[in-house]
Short mmCIF file of C-alpha atoms and ligand atoms in Angstrom, two decimals:
data_model
loop_
_atom_site.label_atom_id
_atom_site.label_comp_id
_atom_site.label_asym_id
_atom_site.label_seq_id
_atom_site.Cartn_x
_atom_site.Cartn_y
_atom_site.Cartn_z
CA UNK A 1 0.00 0.00 0.00
CA UNK A 2 2.80 2.41 0.91
CA UNK A 3 4.44 1.94 -2.48
CA UNK A 4 1.15 2.66 -4.18
CA UNK A 5 0.69 5.81 -2.10
CA UNK A 6 4.25 6.83 -3.03
CA UNK A 7 3.19 6.60 -6.66
CA UNK A 8 0.91 9.64 -6.20
CA UNK A 9 3.86 11.69 -5.01
CA UNK A 10 6.08 10.39 -7.83
CA UNK A 11 3.41 11.42 -10.34
CA UNK A 12 3.14 14.92 -8.76
CA UNK A 13 6.93 15.30 -9.02
CA UNK A 14 6.93 14.00 -12.64
CA UNK A 15 9.33 11.30 -11.48
CA UNK A 16 7.02 8.42 -12.34
CA UNK A 17 8.17 6.64 -15.50
CA UNK A 18 5.29 6.24 -17.92
CA UNK A 19 5.17 3.14 -20.12
CA UNK A 20 3.00 2.98 -23.22
CA UNK A 21 2.50 -0.47 -24.79
CA UNK A 22 1.66 -0.19 -28.49
CA UNK A 23 2.92 2.91 -30.31
CA UNK A 24 0.23 3.16 -32.98
CA UNK A 25 -2.39 5.79 -33.74
CA UNK A 26 -3.32 5.91 -30.05
CA UNK A 27 -0.11 5.06 -28.21
CA UNK A 28 2.36 7.37 -29.92
CA UNK A 29 0.31 10.58 -29.43
CA UNK A 30 -0.25 9.59 -25.78
CA UNK A 31 3.45 8.87 -25.21
CA UNK A 32 4.43 12.24 -26.72
CA UNK A 33 1.84 14.03 -24.59
CA UNK A 34 3.26 12.48 -21.39
CA UNK A 35 6.76 13.55 -22.48
CA UNK A 36 5.41 17.06 -23.11
CA UNK A 37 4.03 17.10 -19.55
CA UNK A 38 7.52 16.41 -18.22
CA UNK A 39 7.44 12.65 -17.56
CA UNK A 40 10.14 10.19 -18.61
CA UNK A 41 8.40 7.91 -21.12
CA UNK A 42 9.18 4.43 -22.46
CA UNK A 43 7.24 3.18 -25.45
CA UNK A 44 6.95 -0.60 -25.96
CA UNK A 45 6.37 -1.83 -29.47
CA UNK A 46 6.61 -5.19 -31.25
CA UNK A 47 7.25 -3.57 -34.62
CA UNK A 48 11.01 -2.94 -34.75
CA UNK A 49 10.54 -0.51 -37.65
CA UNK A 50 8.45 1.81 -35.43
CA UNK A 51 11.06 1.56 -32.66
CA UNK A 52 13.78 2.45 -35.16
CA UNK A 53 11.75 5.41 -36.45
CA UNK A 54 11.41 6.81 -32.94
CA UNK A 55 15.09 6.26 -32.16
CA UNK A 56 15.82 8.32 -35.28
CA UNK A 57 13.37 11.01 -34.13
CA UNK A 58 10.84 10.28 -36.89
CA UNK A 59 7.08 10.35 -36.49
CA UNK A 60 5.01 7.89 -38.57
CA UNK A 61 1.65 9.18 -37.31
CA UNK A 62 0.30 12.17 -39.22
CA UNK A 63 -1.04 13.93 -36.10
CA UNK A 64 2.25 13.70 -34.20
CA UNK A 65 4.72 16.39 -35.27
CA UNK A 66 8.14 15.12 -36.28
CA UNK A 67 9.73 17.94 -34.26
CA UNK A 68 8.09 16.71 -31.02
CA UNK A 69 9.37 13.16 -31.41
CA UNK A 70 12.83 14.40 -32.35
CA UNK A 71 13.17 16.85 -29.46
CA UNK A 72 11.87 14.46 -26.77
CA UNK A 73 14.07 11.63 -28.05
CA UNK A 74 17.11 13.93 -28.10
CA UNK A 75 16.38 15.13 -24.56
CA UNK A 76 16.08 11.51 -23.41
CA UNK A 77 12.46 12.13 -22.33
CA UNK A 78 11.09 9.53 -24.76
CA UNK A 79 12.49 6.27 -25.97
CA UNK A 80 11.01 3.20 -27.60
CA UNK A 81 11.97 -0.43 -27.22
CA UNK A 82 10.99 -3.97 -28.14
CA UNK A 83 12.49 -5.17 -24.86
CA UNK A 84 9.63 -5.92 -22.47
CA UNK A 85 12.08 -6.24 -19.55
CA UNK A 86 12.00 -2.44 -19.41
CA UNK A 87 8.41 -2.71 -18.14
CA UNK A 88 9.90 -3.27 -14.68
CA UNK A 89 11.21 0.29 -14.62
CA UNK A 90 7.80 1.80 -15.42
CA UNK A 91 5.56 3.11 -12.65
CA UNK A 92 2.51 3.55 -14.87
CA UNK A 93 1.80 1.32 -17.88
CA UNK A 94 -0.79 2.35 -20.46
CA UNK A 95 -1.86 -0.51 -22.73
CA UNK A 96 -2.80 0.72 -26.22
CA UNK A 97 -2.69 -2.47 -28.30
CA UNK A 98 -5.12 -3.36 -31.11
CA UNK A 99 -8.53 -4.93 -30.50
CA UNK A 100 -9.56 -6.16 -33.95
CA UNK A 101 -12.01 -8.86 -35.01
CA UNK A 102 -11.13 -12.40 -36.03
CA UNK A 103 -11.94 -13.74 -39.52
CA UNK A 104 -15.25 -14.97 -38.12
CA UNK A 105 -16.01 -11.42 -36.88
CA UNK A 106 -15.59 -12.21 -33.19
CA UNK A 107 -13.49 -10.03 -30.87
CA UNK A 108 -9.78 -10.86 -31.02
CA UNK A 109 -8.37 -10.46 -27.50
CA UNK A 110 -4.98 -11.95 -28.35
CA UNK A 111 -3.11 -8.60 -28.34
CA UNK A 112 -4.57 -7.56 -24.99
CA UNK A 113 -3.75 -10.96 -23.49
CA UNK A 114 -0.20 -10.95 -24.87
CA UNK A 115 0.38 -7.47 -23.44
CA UNK A 116 -0.91 -8.29 -19.95
CA UNK A 117 1.14 -11.51 -19.91
CA UNK A 118 4.28 -9.44 -20.44
CA UNK A 119 3.23 -7.14 -17.60
CA UNK A 120 2.28 -10.03 -15.26
CA UNK A 121 5.71 -11.65 -15.65
CA UNK A 122 7.32 -8.49 -14.29
CA UNK A 123 4.60 -6.95 -12.12
CA UNK A 124 5.98 -5.29 -9.01
CA UNK A 125 4.49 -3.45 -6.06
CA UNK A 126 3.71 0.19 -6.72
CA UNK A 127 2.78 -0.15 -10.41
CA UNK A 128 -0.36 1.25 -12.01
CA UNK A 129 -1.69 -0.57 -15.08
CA UNK A 130 -4.21 1.25 -17.28
CA UNK A 131 -5.92 -0.50 -20.17
CA UNK A 132 -6.88 1.95 -22.93
CA UNK A 133 -7.76 -0.38 -25.82
CA UNK A 134 -11.43 -0.40 -26.74
CA UNK A 135 -13.01 -3.59 -25.43
CA UNK A 136 -16.11 -5.26 -23.98
CA UNK A 137 -17.41 -4.32 -20.50
CA UNK A 138 -15.70 -6.62 -18.04
CA UNK A 139 -12.31 -7.03 -19.75
CA UNK A 140 -10.34 -5.25 -17.03
CA UNK A 141 -12.13 -6.99 -14.17
CA UNK A 142 -12.63 -10.46 -15.68
CA UNK A 143 -9.55 -10.82 -17.88
CA UNK A 144 -6.82 -8.45 -16.67
CA UNK A 145 -7.39 -8.61 -12.92
CA UNK A 146 -7.20 -12.43 -12.51
CA UNK A 147 -4.10 -12.61 -14.71
CA UNK A 148 -2.33 -9.85 -12.80
CA UNK A 149 -3.47 -11.16 -9.42
CA UNK A 150 -1.94 -14.54 -10.33
CA UNK A 151 1.39 -12.83 -9.65
CA UNK A 152 0.50 -12.95 -5.95
CA UNK A 153 0.21 -9.15 -5.70
CA UNK A 154 -3.09 -7.61 -4.52
CA UNK A 155 -5.02 -5.01 -6.49
CA UNK A 156 -5.58 -1.71 -4.70
CA UNK A 157 -2.93 -2.67 -2.15
CA UNK A 158 0.19 -3.67 -4.06
CA UNK A 159 -0.66 -2.63 -7.58
CA UNK A 160 -3.37 -0.54 -9.25
CA UNK A 161 -5.54 -1.39 -12.24
CA UNK A 162 -7.87 0.86 -14.21
CA UNK A 163 -9.53 1.26 -17.58
CA UNK A 164 -9.41 4.61 -19.40
CA UNK A 165 -10.81 4.58 -22.93
CA UNK A 166 -8.91 6.30 -25.71
CA UNK A 167 -11.03 8.83 -27.60
CA UNK A 168 -8.56 10.22 -30.10
CA UNK A 169 -9.92 11.32 -33.49
CA UNK A 170 -7.10 11.22 -36.06
CA UNK A 171 -6.87 14.30 -38.32
CA UNK A 172 -9.20 16.31 -36.06
CA UNK A 173 -7.74 19.83 -36.05
CA UNK A 174 -9.76 21.06 -33.08
CA UNK A 175 -9.71 18.14 -30.65
CA UNK A 176 -6.31 16.70 -29.80
CA UNK A 177 -5.21 14.45 -26.94
CA UNK A 178 -5.26 17.23 -24.33
CA UNK A 179 -8.66 18.82 -24.89
CA UNK A 180 -10.72 15.64 -25.10
CA UNK A 181 -11.83 14.73 -21.54
CA UNK A 182 -10.39 11.45 -20.23
CA UNK A 183 -12.78 8.97 -18.60
CA UNK A 184 -11.25 6.71 -15.92
CA UNK A 185 -12.63 3.80 -13.92
CA UNK A 186 -10.47 1.82 -11.50
CA UNK A 187 -10.81 -1.55 -9.78
CA UNK A 188 -10.79 0.15 -6.36
CA UNK A 189 -11.22 3.82 -5.30
CA UNK A 190 -7.43 4.11 -4.87
CA UNK A 191 -6.89 2.70 -8.38
CA UNK A 192 -9.25 5.33 -9.82
CA UNK A 193 -7.61 8.07 -7.80
CA UNK A 194 -4.10 7.17 -8.95
CA UNK A 195 -5.17 6.81 -12.59
CA UNK A 196 -6.87 10.23 -12.40
CA UNK A 197 -3.68 11.74 -10.97
CA UNK A 198 -1.59 10.18 -13.73
CA UNK A 199 -3.80 11.73 -16.41
CA UNK A 200 -4.31 15.18 -14.87
CA UNK A 201 -0.99 16.58 -16.14
CA UNK A 202 -1.88 15.50 -19.69
CA UNK A 203 -5.64 16.05 -20.06
CA UNK A 204 -7.51 19.31 -19.38
CA UNK A 205 -10.40 17.34 -17.89
CA UNK A 206 -10.43 13.90 -16.26
CA UNK A 207 -13.78 12.24 -15.53
CA UNK A 208 -13.72 9.47 -12.90
CA UNK A 209 -16.50 6.86 -13.06
CA UNK A 210 -17.43 4.21 -10.50
CA UNK A 211 -15.78 1.14 -12.04
CA UNK A 212 -13.64 -0.17 -14.87
CA UNK A 213 -16.78 -1.76 -16.39
CA UNK A 214 -18.55 1.63 -16.47
CA UNK A 215 -15.52 3.18 -18.22
CA UNK A 216 -15.49 0.34 -20.77
CA UNK A 217 -19.19 0.81 -21.41
CA UNK A 218 -18.78 4.59 -21.85
CA UNK A 219 -16.47 4.02 -24.81
CA UNK A 220 -18.76 1.42 -26.36
CA UNK A 221 -21.79 3.67 -25.95
CA UNK A 222 -19.97 6.51 -27.75
CA UNK A 223 -18.87 4.40 -30.70
CA UNK A 224 -22.08 2.39 -30.91
CA UNK A 225 -23.99 5.68 -30.94
CA UNK A 226 -21.94 6.73 -33.96
CA UNK A 227 -22.28 3.41 -35.77
CA UNK A 228 -26.05 3.37 -35.28
CA UNK A 229 -26.54 6.97 -36.33
CA UNK A 230 -24.38 6.49 -39.41
CA UNK A 231 -26.50 3.38 -40.08
CA UNK A 232 -29.61 5.55 -39.91
CA UNK A 233 -28.06 8.16 -42.23
CA UNK A 234 -27.13 5.37 -44.66
CA UNK A 235 -30.63 3.93 -44.58
CA UNK A 236 -32.08 7.41 -45.17
CA UNK A 237 -29.70 7.68 -48.16
CA UNK A 238 -31.09 4.39 -49.53
CA UNK A 239 -34.64 5.65 -48.93
CA UNK A 240 -33.91 8.98 -50.64
CA UNK A 241 -32.42 7.07 -53.58
CA UNK A 242 -35.71 5.20 -53.98
CA UNK A 243 -37.71 8.40 -53.53
CA UNK A 244 -35.61 10.41 -55.99
CA UNK A 245 -34.54 12.85 -53.26
CA UNK A 246 -31.12 14.36 -52.52
CA UNK A 247 -30.19 12.94 -49.11
CA UNK A 248 -27.57 15.66 -48.56
CA UNK A 249 -30.14 18.42 -49.01
CA UNK A 250 -32.49 16.64 -46.60
CA UNK A 251 -29.79 16.14 -43.94
CA UNK A 252 -28.41 19.68 -44.18
CA UNK A 253 -31.93 21.13 -43.82
CA UNK A 254 -32.70 18.81 -40.87
CA UNK A 255 -29.46 19.93 -39.24
CA UNK A 256 -30.72 23.52 -39.08
CA UNK A 257 -32.96 22.44 -36.18
CA UNK A 258 -31.22 23.95 -33.16
CA UNK A 259 -32.16 21.14 -30.75
CA UNK A 260 -32.98 17.44 -30.74
CA UNK A 261 -31.08 16.58 -33.91
CA UNK A 262 -27.44 15.71 -34.46
CA UNK A 263 -25.96 15.53 -37.94
CA UNK A 264 -24.54 12.21 -39.15
CA UNK A 265 -23.65 11.63 -42.77
CA UNK A 266 -24.07 8.67 -45.07
CA UNK A 267 -21.17 7.33 -47.10
CA UNK A 268 -19.72 4.33 -48.94
CA UNK A 269 -19.49 2.29 -45.71
CA UNK A 270 -17.82 2.34 -42.32
CA UNK A 271 -14.05 2.28 -41.95
CA UNK A 272 -11.24 2.62 -39.44
CA UNK A 273 -10.26 0.56 -36.42
CA UNK A 274 -13.15 1.80 -34.26
CA UNK A 275 -16.67 2.34 -35.57
CA UNK A 276 -17.03 -0.85 -37.67
CA UNK A 277 -15.47 -2.99 -34.92
CA UNK A 278 -16.21 -1.69 -31.43
CA UNK A 279 -19.99 -2.33 -31.37
CA UNK A 280 -19.23 -6.00 -32.08
CA UNK A 281 -17.33 -6.18 -28.77
CA UNK A 282 -20.53 -5.10 -27.03
CA UNK A 283 -22.91 -7.34 -29.00
CA UNK A 284 -20.55 -10.30 -28.45
CA UNK A 285 -20.63 -9.74 -24.70
CA UNK A 286 -24.41 -9.32 -24.69
CA UNK A 287 -24.87 -12.51 -26.76
CA UNK A 288 -23.11 -14.42 -23.98
CA UNK A 289 -25.78 -13.01 -21.62
CA UNK A 290 -28.60 -14.03 -24.00
CA UNK A 291 -29.38 -10.42 -24.80
CA UNK A 292 -29.66 -9.58 -28.50
CA UNK A 293 -28.15 -6.16 -29.29
CA UNK A 294 -30.82 -5.33 -31.89
CA UNK A 295 -29.76 -1.79 -32.83
CA UNK A 296 -26.15 -2.88 -33.32
CA UNK A 297 -27.10 -5.84 -35.54
CA UNK A 298 -29.35 -3.70 -37.71
CA UNK A 299 -26.88 -0.84 -38.10
CA UNK A 300 -24.10 -3.32 -38.93
CA UNK A 301 -26.28 -4.91 -41.60
CA UNK A 302 -27.07 -1.56 -43.24
CA UNK A 303 -23.55 -0.18 -42.96
CA UNK A 304 -21.89 -3.29 -44.37
CA UNK A 305 -24.20 -3.19 -47.41
CA UNK A 306 -23.10 0.31 -48.47
CA UNK A 307 -20.13 -0.71 -50.66
CA UNK A 308 -22.51 -2.94 -52.67
CA UNK A 309 -24.90 -0.02 -53.03
CA UNK A 310 -22.04 2.14 -54.33
CA UNK A 311 -21.18 -0.49 -56.94
CA UNK A 312 -24.85 -0.85 -57.93
CA UNK A 313 -25.02 2.93 -58.44
CA UNK A 314 -21.81 2.83 -60.52
CA UNK A 315 -23.61 0.32 -62.78
CA UNK A 316 -26.71 2.55 -62.99
CA UNK A 317 -24.70 5.68 -63.82
CA UNK A 318 -22.75 3.94 -66.59
CA UNK A 319 -25.91 2.28 -67.86
CA UNK A 320 -27.57 5.66 -68.45
CA UNK A 321 -24.89 6.29 -71.09
CA UNK A 322 -25.10 2.74 -72.47
CA UNK A 323 -21.85 1.71 -70.84
CA UNK A 324 -21.22 -1.50 -68.92
CA UNK A 325 -19.22 -1.90 -65.73
CA UNK A 326 -17.40 -4.71 -67.54
CA UNK A 327 -14.58 -2.95 -69.37
CA UNK A 328 -15.29 0.50 -67.88
CA UNK A 329 -12.38 2.56 -66.56
CA UNK A 330 -13.21 3.62 -63.02
CA UNK A 331 -11.01 6.00 -61.06
CA UNK A 332 -11.53 5.85 -57.28
CA UNK A 333 -10.72 9.19 -55.72
CA UNK A 334 -9.63 8.79 -52.08
CA UNK A 335 -9.34 5.30 -50.61
CA UNK A 336 -8.33 5.88 -46.95
CA UNK A 337 -11.19 5.23 -44.54
CA UNK A 338 -11.75 8.94 -43.95
CA UNK A 339 -10.58 12.33 -45.13
CA UNK A 340 -6.98 13.48 -44.61
CA UNK A 341 -5.64 10.26 -43.08
CA UNK A 342 -3.58 7.40 -44.54
CA UNK A 343 -5.30 4.73 -42.43
CA UNK A 344 -6.70 1.98 -44.68
CA UNK A 345 -8.04 -0.27 -41.92
CA UNK A 346 -11.54 -1.52 -42.81
CA UNK A 347 -11.77 1.09 -45.56
CA UNK A 348 -14.88 0.52 -47.70
CA UNK A 349 -12.80 1.51 -50.76
CA UNK A 350 -11.25 -1.96 -50.72
CA UNK A 351 -14.61 -3.72 -51.06
CA UNK A 352 -15.77 -1.21 -53.68
CA UNK A 353 -12.60 -1.90 -55.71
CA UNK A 354 -12.93 -5.68 -55.26
CA UNK A 355 -16.55 -5.70 -56.40
CA UNK A 356 -15.78 -3.49 -59.41
CA UNK A 357 -12.80 -5.63 -60.44
CA UNK A 358 -14.96 -8.77 -60.07
CA UNK A 359 -17.42 -7.20 -62.50
CA UNK A 360 -14.67 -6.56 -65.04
CA UNK A 361 -13.99 -2.85 -64.46
CA UNK A 362 -10.46 -1.45 -64.88
CA UNK A 363 -9.93 0.19 -61.50
CA UNK A 364 -7.35 2.88 -60.81
CA UNK A 365 -7.19 5.12 -57.79
CA UNK A 366 -5.70 8.37 -56.58
CA UNK A 367 -5.04 9.05 -52.93
CA UNK A 368 -2.40 11.56 -51.80
CA UNK A 369 -2.07 9.69 -48.48
CA UNK A 370 -2.02 6.09 -49.73
CA UNK A 371 0.73 5.24 -52.25
CA UNK A 372 -0.27 1.57 -52.65
CA UNK A 373 -3.53 -0.31 -52.33
CA UNK A 374 -3.86 -4.07 -51.93
CA UNK A 375 -7.07 -5.33 -53.52
CA UNK A 376 -7.25 -9.13 -53.34
CA UNK A 377 -4.17 -10.32 -55.25
CA UNK A 378 -3.74 -6.98 -57.02
CA UNK A 379 -1.45 -4.23 -55.78
CA UNK A 380 -2.51 -0.90 -57.25
CA UNK A 381 -0.39 2.24 -57.15
CA UNK A 382 -1.88 5.69 -56.66
CA UNK A 383 -2.18 7.38 -60.06
CA UNK A 384 -1.28 11.06 -60.42
CA UNK A 385 -4.40 13.19 -60.61
CA UNK A 386 -3.64 14.50 -64.09
CA UNK A 387 -6.24 15.82 -66.52
CA UNK A 388 -5.58 12.69 -68.60
CA UNK A 389 -6.36 10.41 -65.65
CA UNK A 390 -9.55 12.33 -64.84
CA UNK A 391 -10.78 12.64 -68.42
CA UNK A 392 -9.70 9.11 -69.33
CA UNK A 393 -11.93 7.47 -66.73
CA UNK A 394 -15.49 6.56 -67.71
CA UNK A 395 -16.42 7.34 -64.13
CA UNK A 396 -14.63 9.03 -61.24
CA UNK A 397 -15.97 7.78 -57.89
CA UNK A 398 -15.23 10.02 -54.91
CA UNK A 399 -14.90 7.44 -52.12
CA UNK A 400 -13.04 9.63 -49.61
CA UNK A 401 -13.14 13.42 -49.58
CA UNK A 402 -9.53 14.44 -48.89
CA UNK A 403 -9.35 18.21 -48.47
CA UNK A 404 -6.32 18.61 -50.77
CA UNK A 405 -8.29 17.64 -53.90
CA UNK A 406 -9.77 20.37 -56.11
CA UNK A 407 -13.29 19.02 -56.65
CA UNK A 408 -14.28 21.86 -59.03
CA UNK A 409 -11.48 20.69 -61.31
CA UNK A 410 -12.60 17.08 -60.95
CA UNK A 411 -16.14 18.03 -62.04
CA UNK A 412 -14.78 20.15 -64.90
CA UNK A 413 -12.36 17.61 -66.36
CA UNK A 414 -13.98 14.22 -65.63
CA UNK A 415 -16.60 12.73 -67.93
CA UNK A 416 -18.82 11.57 -65.07
CA UNK A 417 -18.49 11.79 -61.30
CA UNK A 418 -20.14 9.73 -58.58
CA UNK A 419 -19.77 11.54 -55.27
CA UNK A 420 -20.38 9.32 -52.23
CA UNK A 421 -19.34 12.03 -49.71
CA UNK A 422 -20.90 15.25 -50.98
CA UNK A 423 -17.36 16.51 -51.61
CA UNK A 424 -18.69 18.53 -54.57
CA UNK A 425 -21.24 20.43 -52.47
CA UNK A 426 -19.61 23.78 -53.19
CA UNK A 427 -18.94 23.10 -56.85
CA UNK A 428 -21.19 25.38 -58.89
CA UNK A 429 -20.33 24.35 -62.45
CA UNK A 430 -20.62 21.06 -64.36
CA UNK A 431 -23.07 19.76 -61.79
CA UNK A 432 -24.88 17.85 -64.55
CA UNK A 433 -21.91 15.47 -64.63
CA UNK A 434 -22.06 14.75 -60.89
CA UNK A 435 -24.26 12.08 -59.31
CA UNK A 436 -24.45 11.75 -55.55
CA UNK A 437 -25.07 8.90 -53.15
N1 LIG B 501 -7.15 4.61 -34.14
C1 LIG B 501 -8.07 5.31 -33.50
O1 LIG B 501 -8.52 6.33 -33.97
C2 LIG B 501 -8.55 4.88 -32.12
C3 LIG B 501 -9.31 5.78 -31.37
C4 LIG B 501 -9.76 5.41 -30.12
C5 LIG B 501 -9.47 4.15 -29.63
N2 LIG B 501 -8.74 3.26 -30.38
C6 LIG B 501 -8.43 1.95 -29.79
O2 LIG B 501 -7.09 1.97 -29.34
C7 LIG B 501 -6.49 0.68 -29.50
C8 LIG B 501 -5.23 0.80 -30.34
O3 LIG B 501 -5.59 1.27 -31.63
P1 LIG B 501 -4.56 1.89 -32.65
O4 LIG B 501 -5.37 2.51 -33.72
O5 LIG B 501 -3.55 2.72 -31.93
O6 LIG B 501 -3.85 0.56 -33.18
P2 LIG B 501 -2.47 0.49 -34.00
O7 LIG B 501 -2.51 -0.81 -34.72
O8 LIG B 501 -2.25 1.75 -34.76
O9 LIG B 501 -1.37 0.44 -32.87
C9 LIG B 501 -1.24 -0.61 -31.98
C10 LIG B 501 0.24 -0.93 -31.85
O10 LIG B 501 0.41 -1.91 -30.82
C11 LIG B 501 1.50 -2.73 -31.18
N3 LIG B 501 1.43 -3.93 -30.35
C12 LIG B 501 0.62 -5.00 -30.48
N4 LIG B 501 0.82 -5.86 -29.48
C13 LIG B 501 1.78 -5.32 -28.68
C14 LIG B 501 2.42 -5.75 -27.48
N5 LIG B 501 2.11 -6.89 -26.88
N6 LIG B 501 3.36 -4.95 -26.96
C15 LIG B 501 3.70 -3.78 -27.56
N7 LIG B 501 3.12 -3.34 -28.69
C16 LIG B 501 2.16 -4.10 -29.24
C17 LIG B 501 1.32 -2.93 -32.66
O11 LIG B 501 2.52 -3.33 -33.27
C18 LIG B 501 0.86 -1.54 -33.11
O12 LIG B 501 1.93 -0.73 -33.51
C19 LIG B 501 -7.57 -0.21 -30.11
O13 LIG B 501 -8.24 -0.87 -29.09
C20 LIG B 501 -8.50 0.80 -30.77
O14 LIG B 501 -9.82 0.31 -30.88
C21 LIG B 501 -8.25 3.61 -31.60
#
């Protein structure tokens, strides 16, 4: 207990060494933020290439400035390693490893288990372990606690354990690590208190909740809320398509209501490591309790059908001009899962490309953030966005609306455009060539 109480003082004095396991989209920004707050930070990573990049002062995450990594590495405030033995030296360990789905679309806990096994082998009195990966309610209490307690150390007395969901939004210019409130739920009141203290120097606002399960559920509510509302926007888009209405006009007008409505947009399908995946962690847990998560199932069904809808519309648009998908040249504009990022995880562009290729289309793409795209056995390379490339395509499909693209030029030069993101909303001329989702 004394060593745990000492941890509070070590955090106050910025003497506590902060460990971050997993230096990806979540872990690297968090590690840099702790270094900025004056803590010595060790990043743990399995990927030796990422460790090398950090040792050389390079950032591989778009939101993390190169200069920050370089200066903290040079000052010795931040270093990365593949050597898990360095976990012993850390006072606080934040776990930020992936939580994907298996091939059968069930939660894949293997990364979280592997990480906690490394911690358990070296757990010592006075350490605070904080799981930040998005996961089902009960992971910290039912999976992490028994494994860590198997070391013989007692939670809340010898070591601390908490869950604090990561809420980062890559490419968001307004909300960065610091100004997004941090939710924290510990296994005991002391665990919560210590986790709160560890985050206070880094986050403007820290919100304690009553348990690790509540904190886990907070994150799943947030992302399930998004998935369901995007599902509704997608279904409204399908309805408007049937009704001959412009869904974007309808949504923008609805969004003028100053209360009781929140704008969500339709699109070619869900992407990224969060929204398409996280609700499945909740529905999986509920299934084990014989509780069907109806909203999640329905939204998943609608959202996963969107790439097929996009391909059906491609066929309709070409058909109007007596062209077939088979043999058509289709240029996909933007393939990352969302605007202004390079992240391809779960991107609907991959399924759109696969379906088009299966139908015989010649698919090219342009994405300033994604130099190569793996589609089945094919590896495509990003084409330059020349006038020839635009004019040479039978159809340009805007799959992701990167802000660096001049959409007025796209509408001017291309023969036909299918805009799945309303990227051409401010384009006044050549609108007759543009079809929208
Ligand atoms: N990407 C986002 O926008 C975002 C936002 C909020 C929450 N999350 C959640 O945060 C978690 C991490 O996501 P991410 O996007 O940063 O993933 P990521 O794949 O970008 O990064 C995870 C890193 O962990 C490393 N890793 C895996 N096992 C490890 C181990 N045992 N020890 C050390 N390193 C290990 C991987 O090599 C990888 O570099 C997930 O649960 C995700 O759902 C992600």
